[in-house]
Structures are given as C-alpha cells and as structure tokens.
GROMACS .gro file of C-alpha atoms in nm:
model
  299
    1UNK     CA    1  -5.673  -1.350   2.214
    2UNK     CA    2  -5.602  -1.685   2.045
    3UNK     CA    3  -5.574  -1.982   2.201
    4UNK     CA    4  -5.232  -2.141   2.143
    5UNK     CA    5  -5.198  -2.544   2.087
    6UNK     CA    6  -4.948  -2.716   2.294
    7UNK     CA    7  -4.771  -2.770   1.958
    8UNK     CA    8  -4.763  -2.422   1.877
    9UNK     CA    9  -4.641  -2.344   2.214
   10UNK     CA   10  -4.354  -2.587   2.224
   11UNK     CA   11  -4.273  -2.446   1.844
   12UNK     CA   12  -4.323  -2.093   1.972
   13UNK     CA   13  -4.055  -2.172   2.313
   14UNK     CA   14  -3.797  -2.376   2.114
   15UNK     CA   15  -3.775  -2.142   1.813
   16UNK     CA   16  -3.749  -1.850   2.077
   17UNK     CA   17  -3.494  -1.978   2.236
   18UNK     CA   18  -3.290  -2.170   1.976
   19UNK     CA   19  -3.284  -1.851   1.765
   20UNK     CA   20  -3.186  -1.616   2.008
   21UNK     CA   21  -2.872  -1.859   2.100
   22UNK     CA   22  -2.779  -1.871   1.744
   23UNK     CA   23  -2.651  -1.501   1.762
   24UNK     CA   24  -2.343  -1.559   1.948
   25UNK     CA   25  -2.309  -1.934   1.759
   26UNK     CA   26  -2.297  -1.782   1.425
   27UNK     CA   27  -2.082  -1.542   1.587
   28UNK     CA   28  -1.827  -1.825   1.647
   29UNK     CA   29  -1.830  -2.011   1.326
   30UNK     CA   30  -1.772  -1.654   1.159
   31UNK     CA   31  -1.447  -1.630   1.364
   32UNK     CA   32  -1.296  -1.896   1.136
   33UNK     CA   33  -1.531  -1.908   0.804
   34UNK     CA   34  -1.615  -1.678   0.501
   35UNK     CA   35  -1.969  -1.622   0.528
   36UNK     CA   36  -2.018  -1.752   0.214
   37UNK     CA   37  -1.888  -2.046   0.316
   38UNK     CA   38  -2.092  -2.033   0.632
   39UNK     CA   39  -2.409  -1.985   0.453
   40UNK     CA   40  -2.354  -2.220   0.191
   41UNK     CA   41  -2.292  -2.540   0.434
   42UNK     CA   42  -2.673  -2.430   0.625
   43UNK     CA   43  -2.821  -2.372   0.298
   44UNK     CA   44  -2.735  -2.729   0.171
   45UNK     CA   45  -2.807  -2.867   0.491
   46UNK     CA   46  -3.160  -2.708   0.515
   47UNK     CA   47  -3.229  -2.839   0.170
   48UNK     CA   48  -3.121  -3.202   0.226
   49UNK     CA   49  -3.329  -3.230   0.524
   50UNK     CA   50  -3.658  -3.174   0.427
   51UNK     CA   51  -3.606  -3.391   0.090
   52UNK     CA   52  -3.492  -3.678   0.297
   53UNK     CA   53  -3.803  -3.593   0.528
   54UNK     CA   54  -4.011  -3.566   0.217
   55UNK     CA   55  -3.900  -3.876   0.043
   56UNK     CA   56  -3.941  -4.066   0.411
   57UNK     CA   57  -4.291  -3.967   0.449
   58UNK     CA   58  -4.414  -3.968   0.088
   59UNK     CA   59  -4.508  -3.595   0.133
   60UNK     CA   60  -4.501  -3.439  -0.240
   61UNK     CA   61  -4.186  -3.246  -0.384
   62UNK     CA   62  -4.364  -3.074  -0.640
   63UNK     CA   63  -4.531  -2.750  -0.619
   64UNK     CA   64  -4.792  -2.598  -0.816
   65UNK     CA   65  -4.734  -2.355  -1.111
   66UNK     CA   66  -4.944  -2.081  -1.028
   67UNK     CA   67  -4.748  -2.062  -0.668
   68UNK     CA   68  -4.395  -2.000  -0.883
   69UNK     CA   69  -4.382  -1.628  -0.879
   70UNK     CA   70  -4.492  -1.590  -0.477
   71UNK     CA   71  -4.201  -1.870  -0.414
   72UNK     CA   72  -3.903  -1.718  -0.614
   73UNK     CA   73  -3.989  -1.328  -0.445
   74UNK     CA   74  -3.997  -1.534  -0.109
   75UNK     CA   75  -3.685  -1.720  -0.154
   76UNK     CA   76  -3.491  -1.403  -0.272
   77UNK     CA   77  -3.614  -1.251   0.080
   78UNK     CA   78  -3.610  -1.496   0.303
   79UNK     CA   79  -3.360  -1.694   0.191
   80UNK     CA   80  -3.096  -1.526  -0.020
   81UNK     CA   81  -3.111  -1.160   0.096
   82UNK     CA   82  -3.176  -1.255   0.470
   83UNK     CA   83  -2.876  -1.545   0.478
   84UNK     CA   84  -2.608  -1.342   0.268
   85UNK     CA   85  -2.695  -0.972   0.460
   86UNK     CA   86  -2.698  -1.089   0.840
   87UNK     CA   87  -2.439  -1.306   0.791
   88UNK     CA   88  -2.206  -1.039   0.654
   89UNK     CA   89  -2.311  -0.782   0.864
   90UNK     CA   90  -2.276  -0.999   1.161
   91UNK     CA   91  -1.888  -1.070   1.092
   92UNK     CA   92  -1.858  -0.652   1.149
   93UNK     CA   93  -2.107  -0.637   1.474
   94UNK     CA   94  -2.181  -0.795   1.845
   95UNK     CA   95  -2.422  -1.040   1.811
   96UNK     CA   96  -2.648  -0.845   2.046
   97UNK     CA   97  -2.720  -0.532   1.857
   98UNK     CA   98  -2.736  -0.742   1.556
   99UNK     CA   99  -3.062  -0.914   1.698
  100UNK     CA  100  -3.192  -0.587   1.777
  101UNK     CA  101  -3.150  -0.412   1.425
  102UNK     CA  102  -3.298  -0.783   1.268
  103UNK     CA  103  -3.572  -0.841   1.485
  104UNK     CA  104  -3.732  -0.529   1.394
  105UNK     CA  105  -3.929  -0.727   1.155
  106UNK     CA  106  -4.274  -0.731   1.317
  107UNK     CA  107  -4.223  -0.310   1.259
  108UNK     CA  108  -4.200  -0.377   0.912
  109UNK     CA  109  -4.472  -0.594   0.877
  110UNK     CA  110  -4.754  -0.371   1.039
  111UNK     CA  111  -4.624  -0.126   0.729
  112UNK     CA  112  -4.608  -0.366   0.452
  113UNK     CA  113  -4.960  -0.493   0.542
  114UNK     CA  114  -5.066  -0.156   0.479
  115UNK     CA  115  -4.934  -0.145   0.139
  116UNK     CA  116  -5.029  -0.524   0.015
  117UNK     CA  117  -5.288  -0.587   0.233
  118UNK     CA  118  -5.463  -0.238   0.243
  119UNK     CA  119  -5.454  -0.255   0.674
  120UNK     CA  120  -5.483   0.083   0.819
  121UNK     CA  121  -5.226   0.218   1.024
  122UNK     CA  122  -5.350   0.286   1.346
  123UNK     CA  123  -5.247   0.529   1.590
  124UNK     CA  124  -5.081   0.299   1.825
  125UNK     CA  125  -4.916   0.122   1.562
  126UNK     CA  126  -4.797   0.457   1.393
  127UNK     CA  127  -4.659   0.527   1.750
  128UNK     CA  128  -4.459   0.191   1.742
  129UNK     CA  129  -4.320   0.261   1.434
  130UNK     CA  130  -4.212   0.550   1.556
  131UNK     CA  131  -4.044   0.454   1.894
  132UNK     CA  132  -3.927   0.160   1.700
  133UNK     CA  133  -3.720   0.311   1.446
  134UNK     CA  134  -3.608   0.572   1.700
  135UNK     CA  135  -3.414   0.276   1.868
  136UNK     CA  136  -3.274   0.166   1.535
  137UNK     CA  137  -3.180   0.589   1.433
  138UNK     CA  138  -2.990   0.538   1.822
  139UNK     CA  139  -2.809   0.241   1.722
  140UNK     CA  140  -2.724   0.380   1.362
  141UNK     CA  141  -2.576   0.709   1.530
  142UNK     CA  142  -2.361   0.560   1.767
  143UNK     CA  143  -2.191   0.311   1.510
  144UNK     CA  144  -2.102   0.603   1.279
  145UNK     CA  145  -1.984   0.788   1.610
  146UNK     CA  146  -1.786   0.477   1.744
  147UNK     CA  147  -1.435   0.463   1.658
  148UNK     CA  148  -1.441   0.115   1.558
  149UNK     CA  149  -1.816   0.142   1.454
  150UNK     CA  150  -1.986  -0.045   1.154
  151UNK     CA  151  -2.295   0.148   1.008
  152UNK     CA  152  -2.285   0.020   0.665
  153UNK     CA  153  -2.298  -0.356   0.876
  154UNK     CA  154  -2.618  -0.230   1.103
  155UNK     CA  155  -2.775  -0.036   0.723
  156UNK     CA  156  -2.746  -0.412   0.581
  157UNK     CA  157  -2.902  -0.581   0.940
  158UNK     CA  158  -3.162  -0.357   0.933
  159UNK     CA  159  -3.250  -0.434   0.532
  160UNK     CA  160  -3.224  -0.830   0.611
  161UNK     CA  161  -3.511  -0.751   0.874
  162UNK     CA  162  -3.684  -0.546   0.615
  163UNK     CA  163  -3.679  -0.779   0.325
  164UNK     CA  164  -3.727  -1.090   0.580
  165UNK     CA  165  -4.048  -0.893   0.692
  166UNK     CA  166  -4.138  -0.844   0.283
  167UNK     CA  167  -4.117  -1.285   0.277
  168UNK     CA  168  -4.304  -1.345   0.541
  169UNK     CA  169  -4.651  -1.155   0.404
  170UNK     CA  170  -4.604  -1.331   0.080
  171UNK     CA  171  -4.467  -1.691   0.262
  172UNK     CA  172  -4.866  -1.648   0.474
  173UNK     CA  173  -5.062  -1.632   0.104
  174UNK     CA  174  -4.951  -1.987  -0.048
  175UNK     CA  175  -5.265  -2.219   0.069
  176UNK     CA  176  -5.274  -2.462   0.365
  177UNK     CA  177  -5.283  -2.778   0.138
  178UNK     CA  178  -4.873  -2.703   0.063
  179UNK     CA  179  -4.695  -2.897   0.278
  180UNK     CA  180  -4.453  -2.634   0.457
  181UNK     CA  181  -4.150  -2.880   0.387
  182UNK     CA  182  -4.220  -2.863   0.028
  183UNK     CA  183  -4.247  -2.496   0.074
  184UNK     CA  184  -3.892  -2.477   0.231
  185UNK     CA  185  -3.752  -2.714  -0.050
  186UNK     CA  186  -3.822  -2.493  -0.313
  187UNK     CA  187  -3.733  -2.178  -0.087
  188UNK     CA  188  -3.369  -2.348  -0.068
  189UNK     CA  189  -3.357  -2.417  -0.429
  190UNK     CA  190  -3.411  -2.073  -0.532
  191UNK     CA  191  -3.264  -1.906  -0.304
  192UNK     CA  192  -2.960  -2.067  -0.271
  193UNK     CA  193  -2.819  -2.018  -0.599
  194UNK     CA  194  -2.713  -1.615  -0.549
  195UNK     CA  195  -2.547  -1.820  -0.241
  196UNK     CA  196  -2.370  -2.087  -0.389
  197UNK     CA  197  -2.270  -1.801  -0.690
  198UNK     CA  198  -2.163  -1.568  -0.406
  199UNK     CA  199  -1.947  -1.895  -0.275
  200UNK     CA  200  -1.777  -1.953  -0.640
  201UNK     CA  201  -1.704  -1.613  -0.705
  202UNK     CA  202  -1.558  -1.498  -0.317
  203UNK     CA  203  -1.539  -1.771  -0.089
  204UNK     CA  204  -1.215  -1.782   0.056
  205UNK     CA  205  -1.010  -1.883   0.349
  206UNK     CA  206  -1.064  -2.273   0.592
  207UNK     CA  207  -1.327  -2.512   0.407
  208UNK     CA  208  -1.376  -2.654   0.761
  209UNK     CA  209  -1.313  -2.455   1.129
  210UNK     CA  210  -1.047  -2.556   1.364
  211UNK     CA  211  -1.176  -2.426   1.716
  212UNK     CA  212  -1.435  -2.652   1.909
  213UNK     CA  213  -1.623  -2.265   1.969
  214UNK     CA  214  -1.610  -2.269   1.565
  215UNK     CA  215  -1.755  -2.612   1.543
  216UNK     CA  216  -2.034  -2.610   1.751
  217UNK     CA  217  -2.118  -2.258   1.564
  218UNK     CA  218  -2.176  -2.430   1.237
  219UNK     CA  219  -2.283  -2.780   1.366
  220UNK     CA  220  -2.528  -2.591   1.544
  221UNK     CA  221  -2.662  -2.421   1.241
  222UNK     CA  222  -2.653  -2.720   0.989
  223UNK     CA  223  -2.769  -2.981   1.229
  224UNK     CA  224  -3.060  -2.767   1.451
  225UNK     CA  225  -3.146  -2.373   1.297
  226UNK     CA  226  -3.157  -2.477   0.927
  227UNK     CA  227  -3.364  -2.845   0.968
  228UNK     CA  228  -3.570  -2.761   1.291
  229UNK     CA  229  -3.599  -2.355   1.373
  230UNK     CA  230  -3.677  -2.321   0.984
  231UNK     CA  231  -3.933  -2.528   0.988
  232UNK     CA  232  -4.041  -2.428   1.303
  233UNK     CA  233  -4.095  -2.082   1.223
  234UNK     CA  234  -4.283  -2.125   0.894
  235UNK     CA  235  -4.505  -2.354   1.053
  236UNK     CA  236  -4.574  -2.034   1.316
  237UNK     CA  237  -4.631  -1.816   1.000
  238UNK     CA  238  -4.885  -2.009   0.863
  239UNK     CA  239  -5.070  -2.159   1.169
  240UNK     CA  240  -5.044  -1.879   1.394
  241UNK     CA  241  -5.240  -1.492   1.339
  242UNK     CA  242  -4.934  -1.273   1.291
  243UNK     CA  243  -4.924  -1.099   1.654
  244UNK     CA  244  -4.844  -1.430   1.757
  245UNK     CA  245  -4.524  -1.472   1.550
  246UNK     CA  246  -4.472  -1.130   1.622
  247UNK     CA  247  -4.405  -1.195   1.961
  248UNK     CA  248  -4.204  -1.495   1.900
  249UNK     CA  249  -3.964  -1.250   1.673
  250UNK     CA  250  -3.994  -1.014   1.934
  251UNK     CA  251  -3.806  -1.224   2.188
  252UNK     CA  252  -3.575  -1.404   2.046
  253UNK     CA  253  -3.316  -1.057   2.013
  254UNK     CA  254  -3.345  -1.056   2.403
  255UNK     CA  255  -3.226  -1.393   2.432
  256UNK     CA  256  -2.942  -1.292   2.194
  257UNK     CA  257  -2.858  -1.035   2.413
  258UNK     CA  258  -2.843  -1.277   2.710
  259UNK     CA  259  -2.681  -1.545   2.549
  260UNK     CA  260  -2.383  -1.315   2.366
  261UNK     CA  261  -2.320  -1.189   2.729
  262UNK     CA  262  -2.262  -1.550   2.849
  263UNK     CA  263  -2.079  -1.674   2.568
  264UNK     CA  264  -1.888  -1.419   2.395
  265UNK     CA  265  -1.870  -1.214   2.704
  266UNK     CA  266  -2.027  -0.894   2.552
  267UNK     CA  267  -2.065  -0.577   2.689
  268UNK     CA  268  -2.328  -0.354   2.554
  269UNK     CA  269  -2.302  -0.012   2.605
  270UNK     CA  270  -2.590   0.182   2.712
  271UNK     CA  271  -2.770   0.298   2.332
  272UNK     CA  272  -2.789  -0.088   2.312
  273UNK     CA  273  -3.063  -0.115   2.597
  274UNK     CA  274  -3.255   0.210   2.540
  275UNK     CA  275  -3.272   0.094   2.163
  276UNK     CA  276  -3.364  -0.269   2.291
  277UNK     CA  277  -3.639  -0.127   2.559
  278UNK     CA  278  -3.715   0.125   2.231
  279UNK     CA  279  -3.824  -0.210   2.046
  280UNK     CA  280  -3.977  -0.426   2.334
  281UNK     CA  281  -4.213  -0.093   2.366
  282UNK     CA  282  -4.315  -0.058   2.013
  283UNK     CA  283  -4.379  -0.391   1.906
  284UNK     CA  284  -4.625  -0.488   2.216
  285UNK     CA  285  -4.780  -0.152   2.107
  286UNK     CA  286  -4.839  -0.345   1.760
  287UNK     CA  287  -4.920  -0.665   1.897
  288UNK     CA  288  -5.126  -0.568   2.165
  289UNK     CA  289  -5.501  -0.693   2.069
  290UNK     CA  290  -5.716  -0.425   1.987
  291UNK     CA  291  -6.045  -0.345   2.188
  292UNK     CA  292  -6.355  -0.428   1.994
  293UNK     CA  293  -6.656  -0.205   1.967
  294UNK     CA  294  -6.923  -0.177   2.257
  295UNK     CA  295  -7.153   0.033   2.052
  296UNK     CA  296  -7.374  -0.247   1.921
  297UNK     CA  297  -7.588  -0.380   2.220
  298UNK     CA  298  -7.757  -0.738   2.202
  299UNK     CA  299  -8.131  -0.747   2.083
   0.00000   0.00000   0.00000
C-alpha cells in the first residue's frame, strides 16, 4: 500500500468531511435559490480565488497549448455537467441518496480505465461493478415506485457521477509541472460559461437568500467547497494512486448521510442503506490492493 504524507492525509480528512457536509448545505441554499443561481455564485467564487492566489504567489496563469483539448473535455465534466446536474437533481432528492447515486464515481472509473487506459477488468472488480450498480438499480426502482419519487433527478445524479468519473482520468494526464491552481482557473473559465448561459437564459426567483439555514448553505460553498475542497481534491487526483482518492470519494456519501440526518432531519428508508452497504461493498472490492505474484523465487 502507499504511504500517505501528513499533507495528503489532512487533504484526504478535510475534503472527506467537508464534502460529505455539503449535501445537506447545498440542500439549504436550494430551499431559497435557482440552481443556476446557486451554481453561478460558487463558480465565480472558485474562479476568483485561485487568480487572486495566483497573482499573490506569482504562480503562472497561462497554460500550454497542447493541454487545450484535455482542459475544455475536463471542464465540460467536471465542471459544467457535474455543477448544473447535481445541483438540479438535488433540488428534487434528500441529500443522502443523492451522495449515494454521485459517489458512485470510483465504479465508473475502474470501467473507463478499461476503455482509455486499456486496464483489464478483473474479476473482483467486475463483481463490484456489479453489486455496485445493483444498489443504484434499488434506488432507481424505488423512486419510480414512490409516490412522490424523482427518477429522472437520481438518472441525472447518477450521470454527474459518470461524467465526473470521465474528468477525473483525463484531469490525472496533464503533467506535474501545471500548477493545479492554474489547472482549476482554466477549468472555471470553460466550464462556467454553459453556467453563466444557463443563468441568463433561466435564472429566476431571490438574487440573495433570506434564511440564516440558506446563508450558511451558499457561504459555505463560495467561501470553503469551491476555494479549498476543489483544490483539495485535485491535488488528491494528481498526487495520490487512484485507490486512494477512491476511498476518499467513497466516504464522503456516508458522511452525507450522517450529516442530512442531523441537519435536515432525514429519514432514509430502508433501499437507502442496502444500496449504501451495496456501494461501501463494491468499491473496497475495487480498491482493495491486489496480491502480487509468489511464483518468481529470489536467485
């Protein structure tokens, strides 16, 4: 196994738990905002923080030309698609299940790595896979059975996960010498704009929230998620082998199940946790480290 840095560890702990609060905070600045308006106010407040922090520490702005292409597929999927589809979905779900349908990234990864990266799928990971997206077929089946269900909202949670997961394998090729701040600048810049179009063409409703619950939701987000957990996680992504920011993905949906208990006073109903034990199960089975050969003896 790899041996984690303090850094990485206090990274690993604060973007665990920061994330997995910011369920049931989003939650409560969607009670009062347009998520357009939402997502607009952390995407501008992402991008002016690392250009201040740039421009403070003489760190670069520019990026290279041959990186362009990579970026603008990353920003669409990490930044536009993921922002604009769990933000929307979440206005239609608990905050709970909607960690557990988004956290399901690590699932997707394992297959995408298998189509860009030519990794073969091994049995245990085909058997995650499988147990995984059983949990997410048990949460899909009881929205479109629940009277007041939402399955097109969990169909678009799931996709954010999916194209999030499709961002990240690019987001690990762009080279060390990048400065990850530069790399978020230019993931805000392009893919911000379908946001700040989605914003001209149907935001709607309060510019600003009225509730305290409201305003610590977005303050939250602007001032912490979109300047520190951003940058936080990227740095994980590129410094870190990919079980390890697996598992960091991994728990951050059970702290949003704790923490929408405690503060939106959720109940789950029972296809929640067997679909979140479903996940739990299948991503250690991906993550777990893999035995090496014992076939080659010394001498």
């Amino acid at each position: 196994m790899p041996v984690i840095g303090r850094r990485e560890l206090g990274l690993f702990v604060a973007v665990v738990l920061l994330w997995g609060v910011n369920w049931p905070m989003m939650k409560m600045a969607l009670a009062e905002l347009n998520f357009w308006v939402f997502r607009s106010y952390c995407i501008a407040a992402g991008l002016l923080w690392f250009v201040a922090f740039n421009l403070k520490r003489g760190v670069p702005l520019t990026l290279p030309r041959e990186h362009w292409g990579r970026m603008l597929v990353c920003a669409l999927c990490n930044v536009a698609a993921w922002n604009i589809l769990s933000a929307a979905a979440l206005t239609m779900l608990p905050s709970g299940r909607a960690g557990v349908l988004a956290y399901t990234m690590p699932l997707w990864v394992v297959l995408l790595s298998r189509v860009f990266l030519g990794e073969v799928l091994t049995p245990s990971r085909i058997a995650a896979i499988s147990i995984g997206m059983g949990g997410i077929a048990l949460l899909l089946v009881d929205e479109f059975q629940a009277l007041r269900g939402a399955p097109v909202a969990a169909l678009m949670m799931v996709a954010s996960g999916l194209l999030w997961a499709v961002g990240i394998v690019l987001f690990k090729g762009f080279p060390k010498s990048i400065p990850t701040t530069t790399l978020m600048i230019w993931s805000f810049v392009l893919g911000g704009w379908p946001l700040f179009t989605g914003l001209a063409l149907f935001g709607h409703g309060p510019w600003l929230p009225v509730a305290a619950s409201a305003w610590a939701g977005l303050l939250f987000n602007v001032l912490v998620v979109f300047g520190f957990c951003w940058f936080a996680w990227n740095e994980l992504v590129r410094a870190l082998p990919a079980q390890i920011t697996g598992i960091s993905s991994l728990a951050v949906p059970i702290v949003g199940f704790a923490s929408g208990m405690l503060l939106l006073g959720e109940r789950p109903r029972p296809f929640d946790y067997v679909a979140l034990l479903a996940i739990v199960v299948a991503v250690i089975l991906v993550l777990r480290p893999a035995t090496k050969p014992t076939s080659q003896a010394a001498g």
